[in-house]
Amino acid sequence: AGADTVKRAVQLDAASRFQESLVCYQEGIDLLLQVVKATTDEAKKHRYRQKISEFTFLSDGKYHKQIRIEENATGFGYEKLFHGYLTEIVSEVWVEDPYIRQVHQASRYLLYNFLRFCEMLVKGPCKVKRIHLLTSYDEGSGRSQQMTALEEIKQSLSNYGVTLNIDFSSSIHDREIRFNNGWMIKIGRGLDYFKKPQGRFSIGYCDFDLRPCHETTVDIFHTKHTKKM
């Protein structure tokens, strides 16, 4: 019964029906844990534990799914990564990333990445009305460029009925994105997990799905099953 429930959860997960899959995962894992406790066959216990470890639900009921992006992997554009969590009820988004600042820093396009993320939100299917950005100030002469770029993004978003609230913190270290439907995504590198394109006219310059990535991990939680929002 536990295995069947988990299989159903996998099917729902693949179909991006995350709310339903969450419930099935929890029920299935609970059943499998009961089997592990009841069996005396150590080989079977080991197999069950291996199977349980494949599903990243913690035994205390918290939802935690992890995606590992390998070095030079492609197919991880923002739309592909976030689309399953941007349901129609999403109207508010929180972005915490300390490095949304220089256009060029260590050959990365950090402000452009944030702009691309905002474009994804504007396209839907969600109806985002407010975006909250918490980042850190750029240093030296880069601060003026940072403020100008963020103000331009803010003004452009307002043309689409979206309000961008910007706050700064000198002590921020975490990188996470939260949606008001309860989903929280933490990316090891924040929004900056794409490699520099080989040239302005190379494949992957415009389409992030075709852009090679840096190695990183993506941890996905549902706040109903976590202590922090």
PDB file of C-alpha atoms in Angstrom:
ATOM      1  CA  ALA A   1       0.000   0.000   0.000  1.00  0.00           C
ATOM      2  CA  GLY A   2       2.844   2.357   0.845  1.00  0.00           C
ATOM      3  CA  ALA A   3       4.598   1.672  -2.457  1.00  0.00           C
ATOM      4  CA  ASP A   4       1.395   2.223  -4.438  1.00  0.00           C
ATOM      5  CA  THR A   5       0.751   5.505  -2.641  1.00  0.00           C
ATOM      6  CA  VAL A   6       4.279   6.720  -3.330  1.00  0.00           C
ATOM      7  CA  LYS A   7       3.968   5.733  -7.007  1.00  0.00           C
ATOM      8  CA  ARG A   8       0.800   7.800  -7.205  1.00  0.00           C
ATOM      9  CA  ALA A   9       2.649  10.696  -5.581  1.00  0.00           C
ATOM     10  CA  VAL A  10       5.413  10.444  -8.208  1.00  0.00           C
ATOM     11  CA  GLN A  11       2.804  10.584 -10.992  1.00  0.00           C
ATOM     12  CA  LEU A  12       1.170  13.645  -9.459  1.00  0.00           C
ATOM     13  CA  ASP A  13       4.574  15.272  -8.949  1.00  0.00           C
ATOM     14  CA  ALA A  14       5.488  14.706 -12.608  1.00  0.00           C
ATOM     15  CA  ALA A  15       2.179  16.263 -13.616  1.00  0.00           C
ATOM     16  CA  SER A  16       2.996  19.347 -11.494  1.00  0.00           C
ATOM     17  CA  ARG A  17       0.049  18.607  -9.195  1.00  0.00           C
ATOM     18  CA  PHE A  18       2.226  19.343  -6.200  1.00  0.00           C
ATOM     19  CA  GLN A  19      -0.441  19.924  -3.586  1.00  0.00           C
ATOM     20  CA  GLU A  20      -1.963  16.477  -4.198  1.00  0.00           C
ATOM     21  CA  SER A  21       1.428  14.797  -4.500  1.00  0.00           C
ATOM     22  CA  LEU A  22       2.480  16.252  -1.157  1.00  0.00           C
ATOM     23  CA  VAL A  23      -0.373  14.465   0.635  1.00  0.00           C
ATOM     24  CA  CYS A  24       0.298  11.162  -1.162  1.00  0.00           C
ATOM     25  CA  TYR A  25       4.013  11.333  -0.425  1.00  0.00           C
ATOM     26  CA  GLN A  26       3.378  11.815   3.275  1.00  0.00           C
ATOM     27  CA  GLU A  27       0.900   8.943   3.453  1.00  0.00           C
ATOM     28  CA  GLY A  28       3.163   6.637   1.443  1.00  0.00           C
ATOM     29  CA  ILE A  29       6.294   7.400   3.443  1.00  0.00           C
ATOM     30  CA  ASP A  30       4.413   6.884   6.725  1.00  0.00           C
ATOM     31  CA  LEU A  31       3.251   3.460   5.524  1.00  0.00           C
ATOM     32  CA  LEU A  32       6.754   2.464   4.393  1.00  0.00           C
ATOM     33  CA  LEU A  33       8.228   3.565   7.721  1.00  0.00           C
ATOM     34  CA  GLN A  34       5.734   1.309   9.491  1.00  0.00           C
ATOM     35  CA  VAL A  35       6.885  -1.597   7.315  1.00  0.00           C
ATOM     36  CA  VAL A  36      10.529  -0.886   8.167  1.00  0.00           C
ATOM     37  CA  LYS A  37       9.734  -0.964  11.877  1.00  0.00           C
ATOM     38  CA  ALA A  38       7.781  -4.225  11.572  1.00  0.00           C
ATOM     39  CA  THR A  39      10.156  -6.276   9.411  1.00  0.00           C
ATOM     40  CA  THR A  40      13.008  -8.283  10.915  1.00  0.00           C
ATOM     41  CA  ASP A  41      14.728  -8.983   7.573  1.00  0.00           C
ATOM     42  CA  GLU A  42      17.748  -6.678   7.505  1.00  0.00           C
ATOM     43  CA  ALA A  43      18.084  -6.885   3.705  1.00  0.00           C
ATOM     44  CA  LYS A  44      14.462  -5.802   3.263  1.00  0.00           C
ATOM     45  CA  LYS A  45      14.931  -3.029   5.820  1.00  0.00           C
ATOM     46  CA  HIS A  46      17.903  -1.742   3.838  1.00  0.00           C
ATOM     47  CA  ARG A  47      15.937  -1.764   0.562  1.00  0.00           C
ATOM     48  CA  TYR A  48      12.989   0.035   2.137  1.00  0.00           C
ATOM     49  CA  ARG A  49      15.271   2.647   3.676  1.00  0.00           C
ATOM     50  CA  GLN A  50      16.953   3.210   0.329  1.00  0.00           C
ATOM     51  CA  LYS A  51      13.578   3.658  -1.324  1.00  0.00           C
ATOM     52  CA  ILE A  52      12.425   6.075   1.354  1.00  0.00           C
ATOM     53  CA  SER A  53      15.626   8.107   1.004  1.00  0.00           C
ATOM     54  CA  GLU A  54      14.884   8.602  -2.699  1.00  0.00           C
ATOM     55  CA  PHE A  55      11.922  10.736  -1.726  1.00  0.00           C
ATOM     56  CA  THR A  56      12.994  13.841   0.084  1.00  0.00           C
ATOM     57  CA  PHE A  57      10.146  14.059   2.518  1.00  0.00           C
ATOM     58  CA  LEU A  58      11.429  14.280   6.036  1.00  0.00           C
ATOM     59  CA  SER A  59       9.992  11.829   8.537  1.00  0.00           C
ATOM     60  CA  ASP A  60       8.547  14.653  10.678  1.00  0.00           C
ATOM     61  CA  GLY A  61       6.143  15.554   7.890  1.00  0.00           C
ATOM     62  CA  LYS A  62       8.006  18.452   6.279  1.00  0.00           C
ATOM     63  CA  TYR A  63       7.995  18.644   2.503  1.00  0.00           C
ATOM     64  CA  HIS A  64      11.456  18.890   0.965  1.00  0.00           C
ATOM     65  CA  LYS A  65      12.285  18.106  -2.626  1.00  0.00           C
ATOM     66  CA  GLN A  66      15.802  18.621  -3.941  1.00  0.00           C
ATOM     67  CA  ILE A  67      16.927  19.073  -7.548  1.00  0.00           C
ATOM     68  CA  ARG A  68      20.624  18.862  -8.340  1.00  0.00           C
ATOM     69  CA  ILE A  69      21.765  20.849 -11.354  1.00  0.00           C
ATOM     70  CA  GLU A  70      24.982  19.403 -12.735  1.00  0.00           C
ATOM     71  CA  GLU A  71      27.875  21.430 -14.132  1.00  0.00           C
ATOM     72  CA  ASN A  72      27.131  22.508 -17.746  1.00  0.00           C
ATOM     73  CA  ALA A  73      23.590  21.070 -17.607  1.00  0.00           C
ATOM     74  CA  THR A  74      20.980  22.768 -19.785  1.00  0.00           C
ATOM     75  CA  GLY A  75      17.192  22.857 -19.660  1.00  0.00           C
ATOM     76  CA  PHE A  76      16.920  24.745 -16.360  1.00  0.00           C
ATOM     77  CA  GLY A  77      15.552  28.109 -17.445  1.00  0.00           C
ATOM     78  CA  TYR A  78      13.415  29.967 -14.934  1.00  0.00           C
ATOM     79  CA  GLU A  79      10.160  28.915 -16.596  1.00  0.00           C
ATOM     80  CA  LYS A  80      11.107  25.240 -16.407  1.00  0.00           C
ATOM     81  CA  LEU A  81      12.255  25.486 -12.803  1.00  0.00           C
ATOM     82  CA  PHE A  82       9.404  27.544 -11.355  1.00  0.00           C
ATOM     83  CA  HIS A  83       6.359  26.927 -13.568  1.00  0.00           C
ATOM     84  CA  GLY A  84       4.883  24.130 -11.456  1.00  0.00           C
ATOM     85  CA  TYR A  85       4.764  26.343  -8.373  1.00  0.00           C
ATOM     86  CA  LEU A  86       3.421  29.505  -9.994  1.00  0.00           C
ATOM     87  CA  THR A  87      -0.254  28.644  -9.764  1.00  0.00           C
ATOM     88  CA  GLU A  88      -2.990  31.114 -10.644  1.00  0.00           C
ATOM     89  CA  ILE A  89      -3.426  32.169  -7.021  1.00  0.00           C
ATOM     90  CA  VAL A  90       0.129  33.540  -6.758  1.00  0.00           C
ATOM     91  CA  SER A  91      -0.129  37.317  -6.392  1.00  0.00           C
ATOM     92  CA  GLU A  92       2.897  38.111  -4.216  1.00  0.00           C
ATOM     93  CA  VAL A  93       6.536  37.045  -4.459  1.00  0.00           C
ATOM     94  CA  TRP A  94       9.505  37.519  -2.104  1.00  0.00           C
ATOM     95  CA  VAL A  95      13.066  37.358  -3.459  1.00  0.00           C
ATOM     96  CA  GLU A  96      16.010  37.364  -1.052  1.00  0.00           C
ATOM     97  CA  ASP A  97      19.383  37.422  -2.789  1.00  0.00           C
ATOM     98  CA  PRO A  98      22.399  39.463  -1.637  1.00  0.00           C
ATOM     99  CA  TYR A  99      23.878  39.824  -5.122  1.00  0.00           C
ATOM    100  CA  ILE A 100      21.203  41.518  -7.240  1.00  0.00           C
ATOM    101  CA  ARG A 101      23.530  44.352  -8.056  1.00  0.00           C
ATOM    102  CA  GLN A 102      26.244  44.904 -10.696  1.00  0.00           C
ATOM    103  CA  VAL A 103      25.364  44.198 -14.304  1.00  0.00           C
ATOM    104  CA  HIS A 104      28.833  42.697 -14.637  1.00  0.00           C
ATOM    105  CA  GLN A 105      30.402  40.977 -11.651  1.00  0.00           C
ATOM    106  CA  ALA A 106      32.753  38.059 -12.192  1.00  0.00           C
ATOM    107  CA  SER A 107      31.297  37.886 -15.735  1.00  0.00           C
ATOM    108  CA  ARG A 108      27.770  37.284 -14.474  1.00  0.00           C
ATOM    109  CA  TYR A 109      24.613  39.163 -15.386  1.00  0.00           C
ATOM    110  CA  LEU A 110      22.979  39.472 -11.991  1.00  0.00           C
ATOM    111  CA  LEU A 111      20.581  42.351 -12.575  1.00  0.00           C
ATOM    112  CA  TYR A 112      19.641  40.920 -15.963  1.00  0.00           C
ATOM    113  CA  ASN A 113      18.868  37.594 -14.286  1.00  0.00           C
ATOM    114  CA  PHE A 114      16.475  39.331 -11.889  1.00  0.00           C
ATOM    115  CA  LEU A 115      14.870  41.144 -14.832  1.00  0.00           C
ATOM    116  CA  ARG A 116      14.426  37.819 -16.625  1.00  0.00           C
ATOM    117  CA  PHE A 117      12.824  36.360 -13.477  1.00  0.00           C
ATOM    118  CA  CYS A 118      10.411  39.315 -13.340  1.00  0.00           C
ATOM    119  CA  GLU A 119       9.525  38.808 -17.003  1.00  0.00           C
ATOM    120  CA  MET A 120       8.581  35.220 -16.216  1.00  0.00           C
ATOM    121  CA  LEU A 121       6.273  36.397 -13.421  1.00  0.00           C
ATOM    122  CA  VAL A 122       4.602  38.948 -15.691  1.00  0.00           C
ATOM    123  CA  LYS A 123       3.899  36.304 -18.342  1.00  0.00           C
ATOM    124  CA  GLY A 124       1.906  34.190 -15.879  1.00  0.00           C
ATOM    125  CA  PRO A 125      -0.125  31.999 -15.495  1.00  0.00           C
ATOM    126  CA  CYS A 126       0.041  33.629 -12.056  1.00  0.00           C
ATOM    127  CA  LYS A 127      -1.373  37.103 -11.435  1.00  0.00           C
ATOM    128  CA  VAL A 128       1.510  38.696  -9.566  1.00  0.00           C
ATOM    129  CA  LYS A 129       0.761  42.148  -8.158  1.00  0.00           C
ATOM    130  CA  ARG A 130       3.683  42.638  -5.754  1.00  0.00           C
ATOM    131  CA  ILE A 131       7.325  41.587  -5.807  1.00  0.00           C
ATOM    132  CA  HIS A 132       9.487  42.142  -2.724  1.00  0.00           C
ATOM    133  CA  LEU A 133      13.239  42.214  -3.295  1.00  0.00           C
ATOM    134  CA  LEU A 134      15.711  42.073  -0.404  1.00  0.00           C
ATOM    135  CA  THR A 135      19.323  42.425  -1.503  1.00  0.00           C
ATOM    136  CA  SER A 136      22.531  44.225  -0.517  1.00  0.00           C
ATOM    137  CA  TYR A 137      23.957  47.521  -1.720  1.00  0.00           C
ATOM    138  CA  ASP A 138      26.650  47.423  -4.335  1.00  0.00           C
ATOM    139  CA  GLU A 139      30.008  48.815  -3.308  1.00  0.00           C
ATOM    140  CA  GLY A 140      31.636  51.994  -4.541  1.00  0.00           C
ATOM    141  CA  SER A 141      30.708  53.361  -7.951  1.00  0.00           C
ATOM    142  CA  GLY A 142      28.591  50.302  -8.705  1.00  0.00           C
ATOM    143  CA  ARG A 143      25.844  51.469  -6.329  1.00  0.00           C
ATOM    144  CA  SER A 144      24.667  54.189  -8.690  1.00  0.00           C
ATOM    145  CA  GLN A 145      24.388  51.691 -11.551  1.00  0.00           C
ATOM    146  CA  GLN A 146      22.572  49.239  -9.294  1.00  0.00           C
ATOM    147  CA  MET A 147      20.018  51.835  -8.160  1.00  0.00           C
ATOM    148  CA  THR A 148      19.432  53.082 -11.695  1.00  0.00           C
ATOM    149  CA  ALA A 149      18.850  49.552 -13.004  1.00  0.00           C
ATOM    150  CA  LEU A 150      16.517  48.562 -10.164  1.00  0.00           C
ATOM    151  CA  GLU A 151      14.525  51.780 -10.543  1.00  0.00           C
ATOM    152  CA  GLU A 152      14.156  51.081 -14.262  1.00  0.00           C
ATOM    153  CA  ILE A 153      12.916  47.546 -13.539  1.00  0.00           C
ATOM    154  CA  LYS A 154      10.516  48.946 -10.941  1.00  0.00           C
ATOM    155  CA  GLN A 155       9.110  51.504 -13.379  1.00  0.00           C
ATOM    156  CA  SER A 156       8.779  48.940 -16.142  1.00  0.00           C
ATOM    157  CA  LEU A 157       6.924  46.517 -13.860  1.00  0.00           C
ATOM    158  CA  SER A 158       4.492  49.249 -12.878  1.00  0.00           C
ATOM    159  CA  ASN A 159       3.439  49.451 -16.536  1.00  0.00           C
ATOM    160  CA  TYR A 160       2.163  45.876 -16.095  1.00  0.00           C
ATOM    161  CA  GLY A 161       0.370  46.602 -12.825  1.00  0.00           C
ATOM    162  CA  VAL A 162       3.133  45.056 -10.681  1.00  0.00           C
ATOM    163  CA  THR A 163       4.630  46.851  -7.668  1.00  0.00           C
ATOM    164  CA  LEU A 164       8.297  46.202  -6.886  1.00  0.00           C
ATOM    165  CA  ASN A 165       9.329  46.893  -3.282  1.00  0.00           C
ATOM    166  CA  ILE A 166      13.093  47.046  -2.766  1.00  0.00           C
ATOM    167  CA  ASP A 167      14.875  46.763   0.590  1.00  0.00           C
ATOM    168  CA  PHE A 168      18.563  46.491   1.386  1.00  0.00           C
ATOM    169  CA  SER A 169      20.431  44.642   4.101  1.00  0.00           C
ATOM    170  CA  SER A 170      24.159  44.503   4.799  1.00  0.00           C
ATOM    171  CA  SER A 171      23.804  41.209   6.673  1.00  0.00           C
ATOM    172  CA  ILE A 172      21.721  39.158   4.223  1.00  0.00           C
ATOM    173  CA  HIS A 173      23.325  35.838   3.237  1.00  0.00           C
ATOM    174  CA  ASP A 174      20.449  33.490   2.432  1.00  0.00           C
ATOM    175  CA  ARG A 175      19.045  33.093  -1.053  1.00  0.00           C
ATOM    176  CA  GLU A 176      15.398  32.126  -1.288  1.00  0.00           C
ATOM    177  CA  ILE A 177      12.242  32.801  -3.261  1.00  0.00           C
ATOM    178  CA  ARG A 178       8.778  32.543  -1.720  1.00  0.00           C
ATOM    179  CA  PHE A 179       5.330  32.593  -3.281  1.00  0.00           C
ATOM    180  CA  ASN A 180       2.164  33.396  -1.358  1.00  0.00           C
ATOM    181  CA  ASN A 181       0.680  30.002  -2.271  1.00  0.00           C
ATOM    182  CA  GLY A 182       3.081  28.458   0.257  1.00  0.00           C
ATOM    183  CA  TRP A 183       5.983  27.310  -1.951  1.00  0.00           C
ATOM    184  CA  MET A 184       9.529  28.286  -1.030  1.00  0.00           C
ATOM    185  CA  ILE A 185      12.528  27.637  -3.299  1.00  0.00           C
ATOM    186  CA  LYS A 186      16.130  27.925  -2.178  1.00  0.00           C
ATOM    187  CA  ILE A 187      18.817  27.864  -4.871  1.00  0.00           C
ATOM    188  CA  GLY A 188      22.420  27.496  -3.746  1.00  0.00           C
ATOM    189  CA  ARG A 189      23.582  30.169  -6.188  1.00  0.00           C
ATOM    190  CA  GLY A 190      20.417  32.242  -6.084  1.00  0.00           C
ATOM    191  CA  LEU A 191      19.216  33.398  -9.507  1.00  0.00           C
ATOM    192  CA  ASP A 192      22.816  33.411 -10.704  1.00  0.00           C
ATOM    193  CA  TYR A 193      23.280  29.774 -11.729  1.00  0.00           C
ATOM    194  CA  PHE A 194      23.785  30.347 -15.450  1.00  0.00           C
ATOM    195  CA  LYS A 195      27.196  30.507 -17.070  1.00  0.00           C
ATOM    196  CA  LYS A 196      28.359  33.441 -19.144  1.00  0.00           C
ATOM    197  CA  PRO A 197      27.316  32.960 -22.781  1.00  0.00           C
ATOM    198  CA  GLN A 198      30.149  32.346 -25.228  1.00  0.00           C
ATOM    199  CA  GLY A 199      29.113  35.394 -27.211  1.00  0.00           C
ATOM    200  CA  ARG A 200      26.228  37.761 -27.828  1.00  0.00           C
ATOM    201  CA  PHE A 201      25.201  35.725 -30.861  1.00  0.00           C
ATOM    202  CA  SER A 202      25.680  32.259 -29.398  1.00  0.00           C
ATOM    203  CA  ILE A 203      22.898  29.759 -28.686  1.00  0.00           C
ATOM    204  CA  GLY A 204      21.727  30.234 -25.124  1.00  0.00           C
ATOM    205  CA  TYR A 205      22.305  33.977 -24.984  1.00  0.00           C
ATOM    206  CA  CYS A 206      18.571  34.738 -25.135  1.00  0.00           C
ATOM    207  CA  ASP A 207      16.994  31.396 -24.207  1.00  0.00           C
ATOM    208  CA  PHE A 208      18.019  30.363 -20.696  1.00  0.00           C
ATOM    209  CA  ASP A 209      16.829  26.795 -21.307  1.00  0.00           C
ATOM    210  CA  LEU A 210      19.772  26.473 -23.705  1.00  0.00           C
ATOM    211  CA  ARG A 211      22.284  28.192 -21.407  1.00  0.00           C
ATOM    212  CA  PRO A 212      24.780  25.895 -19.590  1.00  0.00           C
ATOM    213  CA  CYS A 213      24.530  26.073 -15.794  1.00  0.00           C
ATOM    214  CA  HIS A 214      26.922  26.124 -12.893  1.00  0.00           C
ATOM    215  CA  GLU A 215      26.565  23.192 -10.525  1.00  0.00           C
ATOM    216  CA  THR A 216      24.081  23.964  -7.761  1.00  0.00           C
ATOM    217  CA  THR A 217      21.197  22.508  -5.767  1.00  0.00           C
ATOM    218  CA  VAL A 218      17.570  23.633  -5.644  1.00  0.00           C
ATOM    219  CA  ASP A 219      15.629  22.893  -2.451  1.00  0.00           C
ATOM    220  CA  ILE A 220      11.850  23.151  -2.599  1.00  0.00           C
ATOM    221  CA  PHE A 221       9.662  23.379   0.489  1.00  0.00           C
ATOM    222  CA  HIS A 222       6.026  23.997   1.218  1.00  0.00           C
ATOM    223  CA  THR A 223       5.554  26.441   4.082  1.00  0.00           C
ATOM    224  CA  LYS A 224       2.590  24.518   5.457  1.00  0.00           C
ATOM    225  CA  HIS A 225       5.205  21.960   6.458  1.00  0.00           C
ATOM    226  CA  THR A 226       7.971  24.304   7.558  1.00  0.00           C
ATOM    227  CA  LYS A 227       8.301  26.613  10.544  1.00  0.00           C
ATOM    228  CA  LYS A 228       9.446  29.642   8.588  1.00  0.00           C
ATOM    229  CA  MET A 229       7.569  31.687   6.011  1.00  0.00           C
TER     230      MET A 229
END
